[in-house]
Coordinates of C-alpha atoms in Angstrom, one line a residue:
X1 CA -110.5 -161.4 115.9
X2 CA -112.4 -161.3 119.2
X3 CA -112.0 -164.4 121.4
X4 CA -115.0 -165.9 123.0
X5 CA -115.3 -168.1 126.1
X6 CA -116.7 -171.6 125.6
X7 CA -120.3 -171.9 126.6
X8 CA -121.9 -175.1 127.9
X9 CA -124.9 -174.4 125.6
X10 CA -124.7 -175.7 122.0
X11 CA -123.8 -173.1 119.4
X12 CA -126.3 -173.3 116.5
X13 CA -125.5 -171.6 113.2
X14 CA -128.5 -171.3 110.9
X15 CA -128.6 -170.1 107.3
X16 CA -127.7 -166.4 107.2
X17 CA -129.7 -163.6 105.7
X18 CA -126.8 -162.9 103.4
X19 CA -127.1 -166.3 101.8
X20 CA -130.9 -166.2 101.6
X21 CA -130.9 -162.8 99.9
X22 CA -128.4 -164.0 97.3
X23 CA -130.2 -167.2 96.7
X24 CA -133.6 -165.5 96.3
X25 CA -132.1 -162.9 94.0
X26 CA -130.6 -165.6 91.8
X27 CA -133.9 -167.6 91.8
X28 CA -135.9 -164.5 90.8
X29 CA -133.4 -163.7 88.1
X30 CA -133.8 -167.2 86.5
X31 CA -137.6 -167.0 86.9
X32 CA -137.8 -163.6 85.2
X33 CA -135.6 -164.8 82.4
X34 CA -137.7 -167.9 82.0
X35 CA -140.9 -165.8 81.7
X36 CA -139.3 -163.5 79.1
X37 CA -138.0 -166.4 77.0
X38 CA -141.3 -168.2 77.3
X39 CA -143.2 -165.1 76.1
X40 CA -140.9 -164.6 73.1
X41 CA -140.9 -168.3 72.2
X42 CA -144.7 -168.8 72.5
X43 CA -146.1 -165.5 71.2
X44 CA -143.6 -162.6 71.3
X45 CA -141.5 -163.4 68.2
X46 CA -144.6 -164.5 66.2
X47 CA -146.4 -161.3 67.0
X48 CA -143.3 -159.3 66.0
X49 CA -143.2 -161.2 62.7
X50 CA -146.8 -160.3 62.0
X51 CA -146.0 -156.6 62.6
X52 CA -143.0 -156.9 60.3
X53 CA -145.1 -158.2 57.4
X54 CA -148.0 -155.8 58.0
X55 CA -145.5 -152.9 58.0
X56 CA -143.8 -154.2 54.9
X57 CA -147.1 -153.9 52.9
X58 CA -147.4 -150.1 53.4
X59 CA -144.6 -148.8 51.3
X60 CA -145.3 -151.0 48.2
X61 CA -149.0 -150.0 48.4
X62 CA -148.1 -146.3 48.4
X63 CA -145.7 -146.9 45.5
X64 CA -148.4 -148.8 43.6
X65 CA -151.0 -146.0 44.3
X66 CA -148.5 -143.5 42.9
X67 CA -148.0 -145.5 39.7
X68 CA -151.7 -146.1 39.1
X69 CA -152.5 -142.4 39.7
X70 CA -149.7 -141.1 37.5
X71 CA -152.1 -140.4 34.6
X72 CA -154.6 -138.7 37.0
X73 CA -157.3 -141.2 36.0
X74 CA -157.4 -143.2 39.2
X75 CA -160.7 -142.8 41.1
X76 CA -161.7 -144.0 44.6
X77 CA -163.8 -146.9 43.3
X78 CA -161.0 -148.2 41.1
X79 CA -158.4 -148.1 43.9
X80 CA -160.8 -149.7 46.4
X81 CA -161.5 -152.5 43.9
X82 CA -157.8 -153.1 43.3
X83 CA -156.7 -152.7 47.0
X84 CA -159.5 -155.0 48.3
X85 CA -158.2 -157.8 46.2
X86 CA -154.6 -157.5 47.5
X87 CA -153.2 -159.6 50.3
X88 CA -150.3 -159.0 52.7
X89 CA -147.3 -161.0 51.6
X90 CA -146.6 -163.7 54.1
X91 CA -143.7 -166.2 54.5
X92 CA -144.0 -169.8 53.3
X93 CA -143.4 -171.0 56.9
X94 CA -146.6 -169.7 58.6
X95 CA -145.5 -171.4 61.9
X96 CA -143.5 -168.2 62.6
X97 CA -146.7 -166.2 62.8
X98 CA -149.3 -166.2 65.6
X99 CA -151.4 -169.3 65.7
X100 CA -154.6 -167.2 65.7
X101 CA -153.7 -165.1 62.7
X102 CA -156.4 -165.4 60.0
X103 CA -154.6 -166.0 56.8
X104 CA -154.5 -164.8 54.1
X105 CA -154.6 -161.2 55.4
X106 CA -156.1 -158.4 53.3
X107 CA -154.4 -155.1 53.0
X108 CA -155.0 -153.0 56.2
X109 CA -158.0 -150.7 55.9
X110 CA -155.9 -147.4 55.5
X111 CA -154.3 -148.8 52.4
X112 CA -157.8 -149.3 50.8
X113 CA -158.8 -145.8 51.6
X114 CA -158.3 -143.6 48.4
X115 CA -158.5 -140.3 50.3
X116 CA -155.9 -141.3 52.9
X117 CA -153.6 -142.7 50.3
X118 CA -153.6 -139.5 48.2
X119 CA -151.1 -137.9 50.6
X120 CA -148.6 -140.7 49.8
X121 CA -147.5 -140.5 53.5
X122 CA -147.3 -144.3 54.1
X123 CA -145.2 -143.8 57.3
X124 CA -147.9 -141.6 58.8
X125 CA -150.6 -144.2 57.8
X126 CA -148.6 -146.9 59.5
X127 CA -148.2 -144.8 62.7
X128 CA -151.9 -144.2 62.9
X129 CA -152.8 -147.8 62.0
X130 CA -150.3 -149.4 64.5
X131 CA -151.4 -147.0 67.3
X132 CA -155.1 -147.9 66.6
X133 CA -154.4 -151.6 66.7
X134 CA -152.0 -151.6 69.6
X135 CA -149.0 -152.7 67.5
X136 CA -145.4 -151.8 67.9
X137 CA -144.7 -148.7 65.8
X138 CA -141.2 -149.9 65.2
X139 CA -141.2 -153.4 63.6
X140 CA -138.1 -155.6 63.7
X141 CA -135.4 -155.1 61.0
X142 CA -136.0 -158.7 59.8
X143 CA -138.4 -161.5 60.7
X144 CA -137.5 -164.1 63.3
X145 CA -137.1 -167.5 61.7
X146 CA -138.1 -170.8 63.2
X147 CA -134.5 -171.4 64.6
X148 CA -134.7 -168.1 66.5
X149 CA -138.1 -169.1 68.0
X150 CA -136.8 -172.6 68.9
X151 CA -133.7 -171.0 70.6
X152 CA -136.1 -169.1 72.9
X153 CA -137.7 -172.3 74.0
X154 CA -134.3 -173.9 74.6
X155 CA -133.1 -171.1 76.8
X156 CA -136.5 -171.1 78.5
X157 CA -136.0 -174.8 79.5
X158 CA -132.5 -174.0 80.6
X159 CA -133.7 -171.2 82.9
X160 CA -136.5 -173.4 84.3
X161 CA -133.9 -176.1 85.0
X162 CA -131.6 -173.6 86.7
X163 CA -134.5 -172.2 88.7
X164 CA -135.3 -175.7 90.0
X165 CA -131.6 -176.3 90.9
X166 CA -131.4 -173.0 92.8
X167 CA -134.7 -173.7 94.5
X168 CA -133.5 -177.1 95.6
X169 CA -130.3 -175.7 97.1
X170 CA -132.3 -172.9 98.8
X171 CA -134.7 -175.3 100.4
X172 CA -132.0 -177.7 101.4
X173 CA -129.9 -175.0 103.0
X174 CA -133.0 -173.7 104.9
X175 CA -133.4 -177.1 106.4
X176 CA -129.8 -177.4 107.5
X177 CA -127.7 -175.9 110.4
X178 CA -124.3 -176.4 112.0
X179 CA -124.2 -177.3 115.7
X180 CA -121.3 -177.4 118.1
X181 CA -121.8 -178.7 121.6
X182 CA -119.3 -179.8 124.2
X183 CA -118.5 -183.2 122.6
X184 CA -119.3 -183.2 118.9
X185 CA -119.7 -181.0 115.8
X186 CA -122.8 -181.6 113.6
X187 CA -122.0 -180.3 110.1
X188 CA -124.6 -178.9 107.7
X189 CA -124.9 -182.2 105.9
X190 CA -125.7 -184.0 109.2
X191 CA -122.3 -185.6 109.9
X192 CA -121.5 -186.0 113.6
X193 CA -117.8 -185.5 114.3
X194 CA -116.3 -185.9 117.7
X195 CA -113.6 -183.3 118.5
X196 CA -111.3 -186.1 119.4
X197 CA -111.5 -187.5 115.9
X198 CA -110.4 -184.3 114.3
X199 CA -106.7 -184.3 113.3
X200 CA -106.4 -181.2 111.1
X201 CA -108.1 -177.8 111.1
X202 CA -107.4 -175.7 108.0
X203 CA -108.2 -172.0 108.6
X204 CA -106.4 -170.4 105.7
X205 CA -109.6 -169.2 104.1
X206 CA -111.5 -168.6 107.3
X207 CA -110.3 -165.0 107.8
X208 CA -111.0 -164.0 104.2
X209 CA -113.9 -166.1 103.0
X210 CA -115.3 -167.6 106.1
X211 CA -114.5 -171.2 105.0
X212 CA -112.7 -173.8 107.1
X213 CA -111.9 -177.4 106.4
X214 CA -111.7 -180.2 109.1
X215 CA -110.0 -183.5 108.4
X216 CA -111.0 -186.3 110.7
X217 CA -110.8 -190.1 111.2
X218 CA -113.1 -192.4 113.1
X219 CA -114.4 -195.9 113.0
X220 CA -116.2 -195.2 109.7
X221 CA -113.0 -194.1 108.1
X222 CA -111.4 -190.8 107.0
X223 CA -113.3 -187.7 106.0
X224 CA -113.1 -184.0 105.4
X225 CA -115.8 -181.5 106.5
X226 CA -116.4 -178.0 105.2
X227 CA -117.5 -175.2 107.5
X228 CA -119.0 -172.2 105.7
X229 CA -119.4 -169.3 108.1
X230 CA -120.9 -167.0 105.6
X231 CA -123.7 -169.4 104.8
X232 CA -124.3 -170.7 108.3
X233 CA -124.2 -168.3 111.3
X234 CA -122.5 -165.3 109.8
X235 CA -120.1 -162.7 111.3
X236 CA -122.6 -160.0 112.1
X237 CA -121.7 -158.2 115.3
X238 CA -125.3 -157.4 115.9
X239 CA -126.0 -161.2 116.2
X240 CA -122.8 -161.7 118.3
X241 CA -120.9 -163.3 115.3
X242 CA -122.3 -166.9 115.5
X243 CA -119.8 -168.3 113.0
X244 CA -116.9 -166.9 115.0
X245 CA -118.2 -168.3 118.2
X246 CA -118.6 -171.7 116.5
X247 CA -115.0 -171.7 115.4
X248 CA -113.9 -170.6 118.9
X249 CA -115.8 -173.6 120.3
X250 CA -114.1 -176.0 117.8
X251 CA -110.6 -174.6 118.4
X252 CA -111.1 -174.8 122.2
X253 CA -111.8 -178.6 121.8
X254 CA -109.3 -179.3 119.0
X255 CA -105.9 -180.7 119.6
X256 CA -104.6 -181.7 116.2
X257 CA -102.7 -179.9 113.4
X258 CA -103.8 -176.2 113.0
X259 CA -103.1 -174.6 109.6
X260 CA -103.7 -170.8 109.6
X261 CA -101.5 -169.5 106.8
X262 CA -99.7 -171.0 103.8
X263 CA -97.4 -169.0 101.5
X264 CA -99.0 -168.5 98.1
X265 CA -97.1 -169.2 94.9
X266 CA -97.1 -165.4 94.2
X267 CA -95.5 -164.7 97.5
X268 CA -93.0 -167.4 97.0
X269 CA -92.0 -166.0 93.5
X270 CA -91.6 -162.6 95.1
X271 CA -89.4 -164.0 97.8
X272 CA -87.3 -166.0 95.2
X273 CA -86.9 -162.9 93.1
X274 CA -85.8 -160.8 96.1
X275 CA -83.3 -163.6 97.1
X276 CA -81.8 -163.6 93.6
X277 CA -81.4 -159.8 93.7
X278 CA -79.6 -160.0 97.1
X279 CA -77.2 -162.6 95.7
X280 CA -76.4 -160.4 92.7
X281 CA -75.9 -157.4 95.0
X282 CA -73.5 -159.3 97.2
X283 CA -71.5 -160.6 94.2

């Protein structure tokens, strides 16, 4: 990586655009989910249930019309009298229906019309009726029960809680920054650590994930600080790589143990396997 000369001016690393975009995207995702689940829990599923029961009345009505008209004696007045007395079959638990639904519901108007029923095309009648009423032409395969509606509310509250959490971390991060001057390092959480108090600098994840750990000890006791270069400062060359300049400042003032690489377990296993192979070959 490029080395930078220490500057007498403090190096300030503010939240990066990368972090802000990710945080805002996650927040919007949870907000959108919350709105969708709220809609389904409050009105969406209930309205779909009403569509289901209205649709379910069309086929039996057509079948009944065919039975009554089998002897060719059914007339418009008789059918209208019979159909007007019929009600759409509804569930016992009316809480799964819209709160403003006026129950009981009579058969929809097309089912009471003798001339329109003569064609025995109940699907066409439903298409025309649903289009005129602004209903979904394709009802659900089965109604949503109270448990399904309650589940929408539960997930809604979860999404709201997650939105609040994300918003909290977003605002908190926006109010934070990392500062490195000539004598101390101010971490994102406000800790002021003198370079002379640092005894270990762990950079094993700095070159891959932009994360470093600093172990220190002062009059207040021992501690461990985390430096997140991707969240604060960033490595954008257009901005002169603030996070990298920050680390160069720390390293130029640091005199303790420096950890830059540690062999992973996978590498160690590969090395052991190679050693065993070499021994067998020599034997």
